[in-house]
């Protein structure tokens, strides 16, 4: 399963974090810094899966933004790798360019991953609640 | 400034976020945050009631602050208030805050539960989803109690909306994981399984996570999911990419769902039903075929999604391990990926092929890719990929290609990354041993290993080469010659000196005929390295020197001179000094015969599993698959197989019974350290720690066939008890902890999954316990945690400073063993035992185990020798009725004198001879050391052979101790 998802920029600032297994606050900062360092130190031609402690990191880079998830051993790496892309595409579809709008991003993430498991991969269904919401607001 | 593009954006929040981002320094950021926190606090406390929008805005700010890594200690109440709002966004922020920030604060949980209950019964699907989501995220016991019965109903009800079903499935999964006892599937089982047939793909995607988890726990009840999963998979695989419009990702139909279905099938063996199996094989073939078709899109997402399914299918094929045709096809497919330009694919292919190599059907096919893999090892730019290549080479190695692979790995070692060198060294050492046809090749390889990567050659490796050389007389001469040559290099690694010293000390005579390696030349060569070496190596060299005196009398004068010089005999290191003194004395007083006996050639070591393998298993599970060839060699004949401590004559022993704890004495602790430093044959003394207890333990080696814990069997002083080991190892816990009253080492617990070995040592009121957790399966244990607790008042009686080193690693790979150290301090006498609780996941199922740790009061005994007169005088002094405890009981075990003596000694007391007027009786004395006080104890055991009864009397200066000891001991005899 997926243990956590992070969106971090090159400067190491966390843009989004969601943990699916409890991690203490003090250890989060440590973990996030560690993970970023690990991903930043890798070149483009290195592979996107890294053994990290007792789990694996799968990451993707979009310009200055890194999306990183920690997964347990029994996850299919490529499918998680593409899940990240799917997530980013959904964000892209909803916001015209990637930008920070905390509550909405969380709504989208929650529609796609719950408890560390994939629930929905269909873009329009992921966005359904938000679309409904926006219609209400507009109307 | 981030523009807010849609919806009712919160301007204040956006401003705040942008302020934070524009902060130039960490201090400025903290300042801005504190200002905001103060502002929010005053708003929340203010008299003016806040409207929903403001509450939402402030709660959202708090969330953002939390995200930045600051603790949030208020706002919970406001978040809970938001739950009852009718506006989706307000409710959503409330739930989000709770999901992210609330721990099981019972006061709030009740309020939250109330809100959830309302939302669940609201029939508003979006509200229901939010509520389910929240349960899934918090997952606390109270929530499980409140909702566990409700959620399955929502999940399978016909009129539930699809999105609600999805949330319900994952919510139930979470509750099942945290409180399995509250989630009763019984009546829902079949309807849950049938969610696999749901027409909505999203529902299937969510449900399958739940079903996979349930199947792992109760495979039989959920067996019907196999055929449903196969038919679902088959429908997806055979559909055209346009059929599943919404769930098609870059022209690949439902990739995530396909992966999950294939993963679910891996919980089960191949389907028995021929039709189902046929359909599945067809699916797998289609997936393999699709990999060969031209891509429908040039986008990398297309091929990634396709390959995700392919890799999962290959995992399933490997899991079944029954379809040779598919296995070989899988192997060929992976072979193509080995040369793909995508690093990710090369990495995954290497990883996947590693498991293929262990299947008998595909082993040969994997071997054909050897050149590519070797090339990957040499040229890959990413160390993690090279690591996988090394793993694969190790996995595909067999007798036919061992020389090539070992040579390649050796040459790679010269440039290998530091991070993987140690593991590489272990692997080379194992392969060299496992596939050695002629042992000179083996010796060459290991010496090369030391030459190339000496720093990474762990002790196990050089111990092992010595073990093998000693046991194989056909290679001894060659080994002596080779080390002699290797030592001639101007700079050679210390490990080389160790091996050289040991081997020349044993077999130097085999090459002494050649004038170029005459005894004196050998000695001078060794001694030229002496001053550059560390203390343990020097100690080993000194032992080699004394062996030289025996092998070559002509070197005696030279060596004695060396031993006599101040730098040896007055060395500030006590171990070196002791050796120098003892060896010098030994060489001058002992007759040639005595010398020859004492310094006899080392007897062969008992065949045992290579400790290197154990080490590798410890480092890494899956790569180190079983090594049957090595285990064939098990044999029993242990009598002659003394380790270092067996050899010494009694004369030599008494020459120095000073039990100076030697600095090199390692974990095995004081007991074995004493004979070690005293034993003149201790050319091997530094080796004793690996070959520890070889002699006495060998007879019981047959008791326990599991290789890796065999090192842990009872040491010298309890060898009389080895019969006890034959009691079924998985006997009830109490019985097993009872077995440890009179001994310190052994197997504490064993079942099909796990074996726990114990070694412990006690001195005065302190103790140290080494726990060895061995994973007996080939599957890793995840989330492995251990906790030691002291129930009740034990806490104040015994202080175990837990995990002196560090908590155990959370993952125990298949076949691996991990170690934990506990330090124990006895504060005052105690009667309960500390509890060891072990939790881990095995194939998804949570295993929970509680054991009593065998820490008993008698462990803190110091033996006291005394005369008959003293004994009875003290006996009389302890005459108050409470100070005495007596028990008369039937014998449960053998009443043999030797067995009894061994047990009484194992107890830790001194066994006093000639004290009791009746020679049949046993009398012991000892002092129990606690932190605060010392408790003197006298013991008398009167056996009655005819009646098979004992009378046990204890008198101690503290009443509670008498009672406790009496209880403990009555079970022992």
mmCIF file with all atom_site columns, N, CA and C in Angstrom, chain B residues 29 42 135 363 388 391 619 733 822 884 916 932:
data_model
loop_
_atom_site.group_PDB
_atom_site.id
_atom_site.type_symbol
_atom_site.label_atom_id
_atom_site.label_alt_id
_atom_site.label_comp_id
_atom_site.label_asym_id
_atom_site.label_entity_id
_atom_site.label_seq_id
_atom_site.pdbx_PDB_ins_code
_atom_site.Cartn_x
_atom_site.Cartn_y
_atom_site.Cartn_z
_atom_site.occupancy
_atom_site.B_iso_or_equiv
_atom_site.pdbx_formal_charge
_atom_site.auth_seq_id
_atom_site.auth_comp_id
_atom_site.auth_asym_id
_atom_site.auth_atom_id
_atom_site.pdbx_PDB_model_num
ATOM 1  N N  . UNK B 1 29  ? 9.642   33.366  8.583   1.00 0.00 ? 29  UNK B N  1
ATOM 2  C CA . UNK B 1 29  ? 8.501   32.474  8.379   1.00 0.00 ? 29  UNK B CA 1
ATOM 3  C C  . UNK B 1 29  ? 7.852   32.169  9.730   1.00 0.00 ? 29  UNK B C  1
ATOM 4  N N  . UNK B 1 42  ? -7.205  34.568  18.759  1.00 0.00 ? 42  UNK B N  1
ATOM 5  C CA . UNK B 1 42  ? -8.067  35.639  19.281  1.00 0.00 ? 42  UNK B CA 1
ATOM 6  C C  . UNK B 1 42  ? -9.429  35.598  18.592  1.00 0.00 ? 42  UNK B C  1
ATOM 7  N N  . UNK B 1 135 ? -13.839 8.150   8.991   1.00 0.00 ? 135 UNK B N  1
ATOM 8  C CA . UNK B 1 135 ? -13.676 6.918   9.778   1.00 0.00 ? 135 UNK B CA 1
ATOM 9  C C  . UNK B 1 135 ? -12.433 6.182   9.297   1.00 0.00 ? 135 UNK B C  1
ATOM 10 N N  . UNK B 1 363 ? 15.301  -21.381 -14.692 1.00 0.00 ? 363 UNK B N  1
ATOM 11 C CA . UNK B 1 363 ? 16.683  -21.091 -14.303 1.00 0.00 ? 363 UNK B CA 1
ATOM 12 C C  . UNK B 1 363 ? 17.616  -21.059 -15.520 1.00 0.00 ? 363 UNK B C  1
ATOM 13 N N  . UNK B 1 388 ? 20.923  -4.406  -8.312  1.00 0.00 ? 388 UNK B N  1
ATOM 14 C CA . UNK B 1 388 ? 20.008  -5.452  -8.775  1.00 0.00 ? 388 UNK B CA 1
ATOM 15 C C  . UNK B 1 388 ? 20.740  -6.434  -9.698  1.00 0.00 ? 388 UNK B C  1
ATOM 16 N N  . UNK B 1 391 ? 22.595  -8.764  -7.583  1.00 0.00 ? 391 UNK B N  1
ATOM 17 C CA . UNK B 1 391 ? 21.656  -9.728  -7.004  1.00 0.00 ? 391 UNK B CA 1
ATOM 18 C C  . UNK B 1 391 ? 21.326  -10.827 -8.000  1.00 0.00 ? 391 UNK B C  1
ATOM 19 N N  . UNK B 1 619 ? 21.564  -9.484  6.315   1.00 0.00 ? 619 UNK B N  1
ATOM 20 C CA . UNK B 1 619 ? 21.617  -8.252  5.550   1.00 0.00 ? 619 UNK B CA 1
ATOM 21 C C  . UNK B 1 619 ? 20.491  -8.161  4.555   1.00 0.00 ? 619 UNK B C  1
ATOM 22 N N  . UNK B 1 733 ? 4.528   -21.772 26.531  1.00 0.00 ? 733 UNK B N  1
ATOM 23 C CA . UNK B 1 733 ? 5.532   -20.760 26.857  1.00 0.00 ? 733 UNK B CA 1
ATOM 24 C C  . UNK B 1 733 ? 6.076   -20.910 28.265  1.00 0.00 ? 733 UNK B C  1
ATOM 25 N N  . UNK B 1 822 ? 19.080  -6.629  25.290  1.00 0.00 ? 822 UNK B N  1
ATOM 26 C CA . UNK B 1 822 ? 18.393  -6.035  26.433  1.00 0.00 ? 822 UNK B CA 1
ATOM 27 C C  . UNK B 1 822 ? 19.375  -5.965  27.588  1.00 0.00 ? 822 UNK B C  1
ATOM 28 N N  . UNK B 1 884 ? 12.876  -19.848 55.985  1.00 0.00 ? 884 UNK B N  1
ATOM 29 C CA . UNK B 1 884 ? 13.024  -21.165 55.375  1.00 0.00 ? 884 UNK B CA 1
ATOM 30 C C  . UNK B 1 884 ? 11.837  -21.455 54.465  1.00 0.00 ? 884 UNK B C  1
ATOM 31 N N  . UNK B 1 916 ? 27.516  -31.786 53.474  1.00 0.00 ? 916 UNK B N  1
ATOM 32 C CA . UNK B 1 916 ? 26.436  -32.543 54.097  1.00 0.00 ? 916 UNK B CA 1
ATOM 33 C C  . UNK B 1 916 ? 26.974  -33.894 54.546  1.00 0.00 ? 916 UNK B C  1
ATOM 34 N N  . UNK B 1 932 ? 20.188  -2.884  45.615  1.00 0.00 ? 932 UNK B N  1
ATOM 35 C CA . UNK B 1 932 ? 20.192  -2.332  46.964  1.00 0.00 ? 932 UNK B CA 1
ATOM 36 C C  . UNK B 1 932 ? 20.856  -3.238  47.991  1.00 0.00 ? 932 UNK B C  1
#
